[in-house]
Amino acid sequence: MLLQIDNLTKRFGGLTAVDGFNAYVDEGEVVGLIGPNGAGKSTVFNLVTGVFPPTSGRVFFDGEDITRKKPHTVAELGIGRTFQMNLLFADFTVLENVSASSHVYPRSSLFDMYFNTRRYRRNEAEISDRALQILQLLGLESYKDELAKNLPHGYQKMLGVARALATKPKLLMLDEPLGGMNPSEIDFSLQAISNARDSGVTVLIVEHNMQILSLCDRVVVISFGQKICEGSPREVRENEEVISAYFGGKHGSA
Ligand SMILES: Nc1ncnc2c1ncn2[C@@H]1O[C@H](COP(=O)(O)OP(=O)(O)OP(=O)(O)O)[C@@H](O)[C@H]1O
Ligand SMILES: [Mg+2]
């Protein structure tokens, strides 16, 4: 088991956003976490990645208890993530955005940088090669010299995925990677995420759009902070509770 979420609860004042939630992700899987608006999906992501601590419960990653670790520690341990509100360097090029993310693990010192040593130049060349490989994997290489802010929305979101991959994660966590996209951007992004999966990274995806099910090995459904069902995409599609959470539940349609 790569990620284990054990009885996780988060209260914001009187509101229980996540309520005794359990889930796991095995190495090599693509797991979808789906649920209506306000179900607690992003809160689960934020608890796993250390954005804020849980009220109770535990999170284990790769055999280690990461429950109250800070976001930078969680990133160093091997969890890369995107945010629902995509965070990019708008005035950097696409390639620079991905290269900048690779600097989570600086291998050159400030001395190397200041004196432009061979080690510094070699390290920078490696980072830029790897950034280019990631862009190729996701189908973004032809945009490498564009400024991030000039990319269409859907491609900006995949650039967020490229940035997360640049940190060499064991687990990639995507928060609504298809949010706000038009149909052609959705097709492009489903292919990009599928390529990322084929490169060997384990993926946990929060999504609203049921088209994501085509990529998932397993799906966990959350409603009002609780897991309401879990299974193959097909089992989940056929489950009545899921159908009512999405189409007839108090949250309205998704
Ligand atoms: N920092 C916070 N402070 C107070 N309440 C919060 C906070 N973050 C989330 N909530 C509340 O917790 C509940 C779950 O929110 P969350 O963002 O996790 O839902 P979600 O499933 O990601 O929804 P969406 O599909 O709209 O992104 C909501 O009622 C939300 O208003
Ligand atoms: Mg959310």
Short mmCIF file of C-alpha atoms and ligand atoms in Angstrom, two decimals:
data_model
loop_
_atom_site.label_atom_id
_atom_site.label_comp_id
_atom_site.label_asym_id
_atom_site.label_seq_id
_atom_site.Cartn_x
_atom_site.Cartn_y
_atom_site.Cartn_z
CA MET A 1 0.00 0.00 0.00
CA LEU A 2 1.50 3.33 -1.06
CA LEU A 3 -1.04 5.66 0.56
CA GLN A 4 -3.31 4.80 3.46
CA ILE A 5 -5.91 7.21 4.81
CA ASP A 6 -7.11 5.96 8.16
CA ASN A 7 -10.30 7.28 9.79
CA LEU A 8 -9.59 10.88 8.83
CA THR A 9 -11.79 13.64 10.20
CA LYS A 10 -11.56 17.40 9.65
CA ARG A 11 -13.86 19.92 11.31
CA PHE A 12 -13.96 23.58 10.37
CA GLY A 13 -15.79 25.11 13.32
CA GLY A 14 -19.19 23.39 13.36
CA LEU A 15 -18.80 21.89 9.89
CA THR A 16 -17.43 18.36 9.48
CA ALA A 17 -15.84 18.51 6.03
CA VAL A 18 -14.26 15.03 6.24
CA ASP A 19 -15.87 12.48 8.51
CA GLY A 20 -14.12 9.21 9.43
CA PHE A 21 -12.83 8.78 5.89
CA ASN A 22 -10.82 5.69 4.90
CA ALA A 23 -9.12 5.01 1.58
CA TYR A 24 -5.93 3.53 0.17
CA VAL A 25 -3.91 3.65 -3.02
CA ASP A 26 -1.69 0.77 -4.10
CA GLU A 27 1.47 1.31 -6.09
CA GLY A 28 0.77 1.55 -9.84
CA GLU A 29 -2.95 2.22 -9.46
CA VAL A 30 -5.00 5.11 -10.77
CA VAL A 31 -7.63 5.84 -8.13
CA GLY A 32 -10.46 8.31 -8.65
CA LEU A 33 -11.97 10.23 -5.73
CA ILE A 34 -15.30 11.52 -6.90
CA GLY A 35 -18.21 13.22 -5.21
CA PRO A 36 -20.54 16.21 -5.42
CA ASN A 37 -19.59 19.85 -4.74
CA GLY A 38 -18.49 20.42 -1.18
CA ALA A 39 -18.22 16.66 -0.48
CA GLY A 40 -14.76 17.08 1.07
CA LYS A 41 -12.54 15.99 -1.83
CA SER A 42 -10.12 18.93 -1.78
CA THR A 43 -10.06 18.78 2.00
CA VAL A 44 -8.87 15.15 1.80
CA PHE A 45 -6.11 16.29 -0.58
CA ASN A 46 -5.13 19.13 1.74
CA LEU A 47 -5.01 16.80 4.74
CA VAL A 48 -2.83 14.26 2.90
CA THR A 49 -0.41 16.92 1.65
CA GLY A 50 -0.11 18.71 4.99
CA VAL A 51 -1.81 21.98 4.03
CA PHE A 52 -3.62 21.74 7.36
CA PRO A 53 -3.71 19.06 10.08
CA PRO A 54 -6.67 16.69 10.57
CA THR A 55 -8.90 16.92 13.63
CA SER A 56 -8.28 13.18 14.03
CA GLY A 57 -7.12 10.17 12.04
CA ARG A 58 -3.90 9.29 10.30
CA VAL A 59 -2.22 9.28 6.91
CA PHE A 60 0.55 6.84 5.97
CA PHE A 61 2.67 7.17 2.84
CA ASP A 62 5.19 4.59 1.74
CA GLY A 63 5.25 3.03 5.21
CA GLU A 64 5.69 6.33 7.04
CA ASP A 65 3.22 8.24 9.21
CA ILE A 66 2.93 11.64 7.48
CA THR A 67 -0.11 12.83 9.44
CA ARG A 68 1.18 16.15 10.70
CA LYS A 69 4.06 16.72 8.30
CA LYS A 70 4.43 20.04 6.51
CA PRO A 71 3.74 20.35 2.76
CA HIS A 72 7.43 20.65 1.79
CA THR A 73 8.26 17.46 3.74
CA VAL A 74 5.37 15.61 2.11
CA ALA A 75 6.64 16.77 -1.30
CA GLU A 76 10.17 15.59 -0.50
CA LEU A 77 8.84 12.19 0.56
CA GLY A 78 7.34 11.76 -2.92
CA ILE A 79 3.84 13.20 -3.20
CA GLY A 80 3.43 15.67 -6.07
CA ARG A 81 0.15 17.50 -6.43
CA THR A 82 -1.80 20.03 -8.42
CA PHE A 83 -4.27 22.50 -6.99
CA GLN A 84 -7.85 23.16 -8.00
CA MET A 85 -6.71 26.78 -8.48
CA ASN A 86 -3.75 26.13 -10.76
CA LEU A 87 -0.54 27.74 -9.52
CA LEU A 88 1.84 28.66 -12.34
CA PHE A 89 4.51 31.28 -12.98
CA ALA A 90 2.47 33.26 -15.50
CA ASP A 91 5.41 35.17 -17.00
CA PHE A 92 7.73 32.15 -17.26
CA THR A 93 7.72 29.98 -20.35
CA VAL A 94 6.21 26.52 -20.24
CA LEU A 95 9.69 24.95 -20.10
CA GLU A 96 10.84 27.33 -17.36
CA ASN A 97 7.76 26.48 -15.29
CA VAL A 98 8.63 22.79 -15.35
CA SER A 99 12.36 23.39 -14.77
CA ALA A 100 11.60 25.64 -11.79
CA SER A 101 9.66 22.80 -10.14
CA SER A 102 12.65 20.49 -10.47
CA HIS A 103 14.55 22.73 -8.08
CA VAL A 104 12.76 21.12 -5.14
CA TYR A 105 16.00 19.13 -4.90
CA PRO A 106 18.86 21.60 -5.50
CA ARG A 107 22.02 19.71 -6.35
CA SER A 108 24.15 22.77 -6.86
CA SER A 109 25.07 25.23 -4.15
CA LEU A 110 24.80 29.01 -4.29
CA PHE A 111 28.56 29.00 -4.86
CA ASP A 112 28.08 26.83 -7.97
CA MET A 113 25.38 29.13 -9.19
CA TYR A 114 27.28 32.37 -8.60
CA PHE A 115 30.47 31.15 -10.27
CA ASN A 116 28.57 29.23 -12.97
CA THR A 117 30.65 26.11 -12.25
CA ARG A 118 30.66 23.01 -14.45
CA ARG A 119 28.56 21.20 -11.89
CA TYR A 120 26.00 24.02 -12.02
CA ARG A 121 25.85 24.03 -15.82
CA ARG A 122 25.61 20.23 -16.01
CA ASN A 123 22.87 20.16 -13.38
CA GLU A 124 20.90 22.88 -15.17
CA ALA A 125 21.23 21.02 -18.49
CA GLU A 126 19.94 17.81 -16.88
CA ILE A 127 16.97 19.66 -15.39
CA SER A 128 16.07 21.22 -18.69
CA ASP A 129 16.37 17.83 -20.52
CA ARG A 130 14.11 16.21 -17.99
CA ALA A 131 11.61 19.09 -18.17
CA LEU A 132 11.49 18.62 -21.93
CA GLN A 133 10.88 14.86 -21.53
CA ILE A 134 7.95 15.60 -19.23
CA LEU A 135 6.51 18.08 -21.74
CA GLN A 136 6.85 15.42 -24.46
CA LEU A 137 5.13 12.85 -22.27
CA LEU A 138 2.14 15.16 -21.79
CA GLY A 139 2.04 16.39 -25.39
CA LEU A 140 3.07 19.95 -24.47
CA GLU A 141 6.49 20.11 -26.12
CA SER A 142 5.38 22.34 -28.99
CA TYR A 143 4.39 24.99 -26.41
CA LYS A 144 7.68 24.94 -24.53
CA ASP A 145 8.65 28.54 -25.39
CA GLU A 146 5.19 30.05 -24.87
CA LEU A 147 4.56 32.10 -21.75
CA ALA A 148 2.39 30.09 -19.36
CA LYS A 149 -0.20 32.87 -19.26
CA ASN A 150 -0.73 32.63 -23.03
CA LEU A 151 -1.68 28.93 -23.01
CA PRO A 152 -5.34 27.95 -23.32
CA HIS A 153 -6.91 27.03 -19.96
CA GLY A 154 -6.80 23.25 -20.50
CA TYR A 155 -3.12 23.31 -21.41
CA GLN A 156 -2.32 25.47 -18.39
CA LYS A 157 -3.86 22.75 -16.24
CA MET A 158 -1.69 20.08 -17.88
CA LEU A 159 1.30 22.35 -17.30
CA GLY A 160 0.35 22.12 -13.61
CA VAL A 161 0.57 18.33 -13.98
CA ALA A 162 3.97 18.68 -15.69
CA ARG A 163 5.19 20.79 -12.77
CA ALA A 164 4.01 18.18 -10.29
CA LEU A 165 5.79 15.43 -12.27
CA ALA A 166 9.02 17.45 -12.24
CA THR A 167 9.32 16.80 -8.51
CA LYS A 168 9.66 13.06 -9.38
CA PRO A 169 6.73 11.97 -7.24
CA LYS A 170 5.86 8.36 -6.41
CA LEU A 171 2.29 9.52 -6.03
CA LEU A 172 0.73 12.20 -8.21
CA MET A 173 -2.40 13.83 -6.79
CA LEU A 174 -4.56 15.81 -9.21
CA ASP A 175 -7.39 18.05 -7.98
CA GLU A 176 -10.03 18.41 -10.71
CA PRO A 177 -7.63 18.18 -13.66
CA LEU A 178 -10.55 18.48 -16.11
CA GLY A 179 -12.25 21.43 -14.34
CA GLY A 180 -13.54 24.15 -16.66
CA MET A 181 -12.27 22.51 -19.85
CA ASN A 182 -13.92 22.35 -23.26
CA PRO A 183 -14.36 18.92 -24.90
CA SER A 184 -11.15 19.07 -26.96
CA GLU A 185 -9.13 20.11 -23.90
CA ILE A 186 -10.70 17.21 -21.99
CA ASP A 187 -9.61 14.74 -24.70
CA PHE A 188 -6.10 16.21 -24.68
CA SER A 189 -5.91 16.02 -20.88
CA LEU A 190 -7.25 12.47 -20.59
CA GLN A 191 -4.51 11.42 -23.00
CA ALA A 192 -1.85 13.39 -21.10
CA ILE A 193 -2.83 11.85 -17.74
CA SER A 194 -2.96 8.41 -19.32
CA ASN A 195 0.59 8.92 -20.64
CA ALA A 196 1.73 10.02 -17.17
CA ARG A 197 0.23 6.85 -15.70
CA ASP A 198 1.98 4.72 -18.33
CA SER A 199 5.30 6.29 -17.34
CA GLY A 200 4.91 4.47 -14.00
CA VAL A 201 3.61 7.04 -11.53
CA THR A 202 0.75 6.14 -9.16
CA VAL A 203 -2.16 8.58 -9.46
CA LEU A 204 -4.96 9.78 -7.18
CA ILE A 205 -7.43 12.02 -9.02
CA VAL A 206 -10.21 14.15 -7.58
CA GLU A 207 -12.75 14.87 -10.26
CA HIS A 208 -16.26 16.01 -10.87
CA ASN A 209 -16.37 14.98 -14.48
CA MET A 210 -17.37 11.31 -14.79
CA GLN A 211 -15.24 10.99 -17.97
CA ILE A 212 -12.32 10.49 -15.61
CA LEU A 213 -13.68 7.02 -14.82
CA SER A 214 -12.25 5.78 -18.12
CA LEU A 215 -8.74 6.24 -16.67
CA CYS A 216 -9.36 4.77 -13.22
CA ASP A 217 -8.58 1.27 -11.95
CA ARG A 218 -10.64 1.93 -8.85
CA VAL A 219 -12.99 4.65 -7.66
CA VAL A 220 -13.87 5.93 -4.19
CA VAL A 221 -17.01 8.02 -3.83
CA ILE A 222 -17.28 10.63 -1.08
CA SER A 223 -20.42 12.50 -0.05
CA PHE A 224 -20.77 14.76 3.02
CA GLY A 225 -17.22 13.83 4.00
CA GLN A 226 -17.94 10.11 4.14
CA LYS A 227 -17.09 7.28 1.81
CA ILE A 228 -20.35 6.03 0.30
CA CYS A 229 -18.92 3.41 -2.00
CA GLU A 230 -15.81 2.05 -3.62
CA GLY A 231 -15.16 -0.28 -6.54
CA SER A 232 -14.38 -0.56 -10.21
CA PRO A 233 -15.63 2.30 -12.43
CA ARG A 234 -18.39 -0.01 -13.63
CA GLU A 235 -19.52 -0.97 -10.11
CA VAL A 236 -19.56 2.68 -9.10
CA ARG A 237 -21.61 3.73 -12.13
CA GLU A 238 -24.21 1.11 -11.25
CA ASN A 239 -24.39 1.93 -7.54
CA GLU A 240 -27.67 3.60 -6.56
CA GLU A 241 -26.23 5.63 -3.72
CA VAL A 242 -23.73 7.15 -6.13
CA ILE A 243 -26.39 7.94 -8.64
CA SER A 244 -28.44 9.70 -5.99
CA ALA A 245 -25.41 11.60 -4.64
CA TYR A 246 -24.76 12.89 -8.12
CA PHE A 247 -28.18 13.32 -9.62
CA GLY A 248 -30.75 13.38 -6.87
CA GLY A 249 -28.85 14.20 -3.68
CA LYS A 250 -29.00 17.31 -1.54
CA HIS A 251 -25.91 18.67 -3.27
CA GLY A 252 -27.67 18.82 -6.63
CA SER A 253 -26.18 17.57 -9.88
CA ALA A 254 -22.51 17.42 -10.81
N1 LIG B 1 -10.47 26.22 4.94
C1 LIG B 1 -11.77 26.00 5.13
N2 LIG B 1 -12.45 26.62 6.13
C2 LIG B 1 -13.77 26.39 6.35
N3 LIG B 1 -14.52 25.54 5.62
C3 LIG B 1 -13.91 24.88 4.62
C4 LIG B 1 -12.52 25.08 4.32
N4 LIG B 1 -12.18 24.28 3.26
C5 LIG B 1 -13.30 23.64 2.92
N5 LIG B 1 -14.33 24.00 3.73
C6 LIG B 1 -15.71 23.45 3.67
O1 LIG B 1 -15.60 22.04 3.75
C7 LIG B 1 -16.53 21.41 2.87
C8 LIG B 1 -15.77 20.53 1.90
O2 LIG B 1 -15.06 21.36 1.01
P1 LIG B 1 -14.07 20.82 -0.12
O3 LIG B 1 -13.44 21.99 -0.74
O4 LIG B 1 -13.19 19.78 0.46
O5 LIG B 1 -15.11 20.12 -1.13
P2 LIG B 1 -14.86 19.51 -2.56
O6 LIG B 1 -15.41 18.14 -2.53
O7 LIG B 1 -13.46 19.71 -2.97
O8 LIG B 1 -15.83 20.43 -3.44
P3 LIG B 1 -15.66 20.99 -4.96
O9 LIG B 1 -16.12 19.87 -5.84
O10 LIG B 1 -16.62 22.13 -4.99
O11 LIG B 1 -14.24 21.38 -5.16
C9 LIG B 1 -17.31 22.53 2.20
O12 LIG B 1 -18.51 22.71 2.92
C10 LIG B 1 -16.40 23.73 2.35
O13 LIG B 1 -17.13 24.92 2.38
MG MG B 2 -12.54 20.75 -4.44
#
